[in-house]
Structures are given as structure tokens and as C-alpha cells.
Amino acid sequence: SPVIVRGMIIDEENKEPVIGAAVVIDGTNKGVATNVDGQFALKLPPDTSLVISYIGCKDKKVRVSSLLHSDNNVIVLEVSELSGLSCIVGGVVTVLNYDDVYGHRTYKPKSHKEKNKKKCK
């Protein structure tokens, strides 16, 4: 019968909780994300495994049976070899002038008043 497994995910470098780590039942797409304290709880069969993953850390596979005998399950995620590299997230926005792209002049549409003014003369 299914059991409820609870645990806390921390990282090995500073022993801080890992917020938003994916805790997924192995071989499925079912799981949860850790909360702001790095904690999770899942109801699942005792003969399965969990895969814990987080950006910058190595994925860790844990047998559920090893988590059943403790109320204080702390799982430590190892830092990935690539995490020593800086991860820069950014973007570039370019504004192009229509004339530069298409090589011809665009004309501003005339207002309704301007169109009618010419017709009335």
C-alpha cells in the first residue's frame, strides 16, 4: 500500500535548503517541487525510487524504502561539475527602422480629417 514520504533537500556547498527542486517518482512524470524550506511530501508505493533534480546540481536517485525509517530525511544534492561556470541569463532587444529593413520610405497614414479636407476643397 502507498506510503507518505517526507524529506528535505539541501545543497552540499552551503547546507541551505534547495527551493523548487523537482522530486519525481522514477520512470514517471509525477512529482512535486520542494517548498521554501526545501521540504517535500509524496504518497507513493514503498518499492519505488525518487529522482531529485535541480539546476546546477547532479540528479540524485533515492530508494523510497531507505526513507521510511526516519522522520528526518535530509537528502544532499551534489553540485554539478559545470556549476563552477557562471550562468549568465540575459537577452538582447534590437529596434529596427522599417526603412532600414525594406529599403523604402514608409508614409504615415493621414487622419480622417486630413483626407476629408482635401475632398472638400
Short mmCIF file of C-alpha atoms in Angstrom, two decimals:
data_model
loop_
_atom_site.label_atom_id
_atom_site.label_comp_id
_atom_site.label_asym_id
_atom_site.label_seq_id
_atom_site.Cartn_x
_atom_site.Cartn_y
_atom_site.Cartn_z
CA SER A 1 0.00 0.00 0.00
CA PRO A 2 1.17 3.57 -0.66
CA VAL A 3 3.18 5.40 1.98
CA ILE A 4 3.77 9.09 2.60
CA VAL A 5 7.42 10.06 2.31
CA ARG A 6 8.67 13.39 3.62
CA GLY A 7 12.08 14.90 3.27
CA MET A 8 14.23 17.97 2.94
CA ILE A 9 16.65 18.75 0.11
CA ILE A 10 19.83 20.73 0.85
CA ASP A 11 22.88 21.52 -1.26
CA GLU A 12 26.29 20.20 -0.29
CA GLU A 13 28.17 23.51 -0.53
CA ASN A 14 26.33 25.68 1.98
CA LYS A 15 23.85 23.20 3.51
CA GLU A 16 20.98 25.54 2.59
CA PRO A 17 17.51 24.26 1.59
CA VAL A 18 17.03 23.84 -2.15
CA ILE A 19 13.86 25.71 -3.10
CA GLY A 20 11.98 24.41 -6.14
CA ALA A 21 13.91 21.16 -6.61
CA ALA A 22 11.97 18.58 -8.63
CA VAL A 23 11.16 15.41 -6.67
CA VAL A 24 9.78 12.93 -9.21
CA ILE A 25 8.75 9.28 -8.97
CA ASP A 26 11.31 7.42 -11.07
CA GLY A 27 10.03 6.45 -14.51
CA THR A 28 7.05 8.81 -14.36
CA ASN A 29 6.30 12.48 -14.73
CA LYS A 30 4.57 12.60 -11.33
CA GLY A 31 6.15 14.53 -8.53
CA VAL A 32 6.37 17.74 -6.56
CA ALA A 33 8.65 20.73 -6.12
CA THR A 34 10.27 21.47 -2.78
CA ASN A 35 8.87 24.40 -0.81
CA VAL A 36 10.71 27.47 0.53
CA ASP A 37 12.21 25.31 3.28
CA GLY A 38 13.41 22.65 0.81
CA GLN A 39 10.77 20.20 2.05
CA PHE A 40 8.56 17.81 0.13
CA ALA A 41 5.93 15.14 0.79
CA LEU A 42 4.73 12.46 -1.61
CA LYS A 43 2.37 9.50 -1.40
CA LEU A 44 3.78 6.56 -3.36
CA PRO A 45 4.48 2.81 -3.30
CA PRO A 46 7.37 1.80 -1.00
CA ASP A 47 9.11 -0.21 -3.73
CA THR A 48 9.81 2.79 -5.97
CA SER A 49 12.56 5.36 -6.25
CA LEU A 50 12.61 9.15 -6.32
CA VAL A 51 14.72 11.24 -8.65
CA ILE A 52 15.65 14.64 -7.27
CA SER A 53 16.92 17.27 -9.69
CA TYR A 54 17.81 20.92 -9.60
CA ILE A 55 19.67 23.26 -11.96
CA GLY A 56 23.37 23.28 -11.12
CA CYS A 57 23.22 20.00 -9.18
CA LYS A 58 23.65 16.35 -10.11
CA ASP A 59 20.42 14.35 -10.23
CA LYS A 60 20.08 12.03 -7.25
CA LYS A 61 18.15 8.77 -7.19
CA VAL A 62 16.89 7.60 -3.78
CA ARG A 63 15.03 4.38 -2.90
CA VAL A 64 11.79 5.13 -1.06
CA SER A 65 12.43 2.18 1.28
CA SER A 66 15.53 3.98 2.61
CA LEU A 67 13.37 6.95 3.61
CA LEU A 68 10.71 5.02 5.52
CA HIS A 69 12.63 4.52 8.77
CA SER A 70 13.32 8.14 9.62
CA ASP A 71 11.30 11.27 10.31
CA ASN A 72 14.29 13.46 9.48
CA ASN A 73 15.10 12.62 5.86
CA VAL A 74 17.71 15.07 4.61
CA ILE A 75 18.90 14.49 1.06
CA VAL A 76 22.05 16.30 -0.04
CA LEU A 77 22.39 17.31 -3.69
CA GLU A 78 25.91 17.44 -5.09
CA VAL A 79 26.99 20.40 -7.16
CA SER A 80 27.45 19.62 -10.85
CA GLU A 81 30.92 19.91 -12.42
CA LEU A 82 29.57 22.66 -14.68
CA SER A 83 28.24 24.75 -11.83
CA GLY A 84 31.67 26.33 -11.38
CA LEU A 85 30.95 28.21 -14.58
CA SER A 86 28.93 31.36 -14.32
CA CYS A 87 25.48 31.09 -15.73
CA ILE A 88 24.53 34.36 -17.35
CA VAL A 89 20.92 34.78 -18.28
CA GLY A 90 20.09 37.73 -20.45
CA GLY A 91 18.79 38.89 -23.73
CA VAL A 92 19.17 41.46 -26.44
CA VAL A 93 16.47 43.65 -27.88
CA THR A 94 17.08 45.27 -31.24
CA VAL A 95 14.89 48.00 -32.64
CA LEU A 96 14.96 48.23 -36.42
CA ASN A 97 13.67 51.00 -38.59
CA TYR A 98 11.29 49.74 -41.28
CA ASP A 99 13.15 51.78 -43.91
CA ASP A 100 16.44 50.10 -43.00
CA VAL A 101 14.95 46.64 -43.40
CA TYR A 102 12.92 47.13 -46.57
CA GLY A 103 14.86 49.98 -48.18
CA HIS A 104 11.92 52.24 -48.90
CA ARG A 105 10.17 55.01 -47.14
CA THR A 106 7.03 54.40 -45.13
CA TYR A 107 4.35 57.02 -45.08
CA LYS A 108 2.36 58.00 -42.08
CA PRO A 109 -1.33 57.41 -42.72
CA LYS A 110 -3.36 60.58 -42.83
CA SER A 111 -6.06 61.21 -40.33
CA HIS A 112 -9.72 61.15 -41.32
CA LYS A 113 -9.85 64.95 -41.05
CA GLU A 114 -6.91 65.40 -43.45
CA LYS A 115 -8.48 63.07 -46.03
CA ASN A 116 -11.84 64.89 -45.89
CA LYS A 117 -10.21 68.34 -46.02
CA LYS A 118 -8.74 67.60 -49.47
CA LYS A 119 -12.04 66.26 -50.80
CA CYS A 120 -13.98 69.34 -49.67
CA LYS A 121 -11.75 71.90 -51.46
#
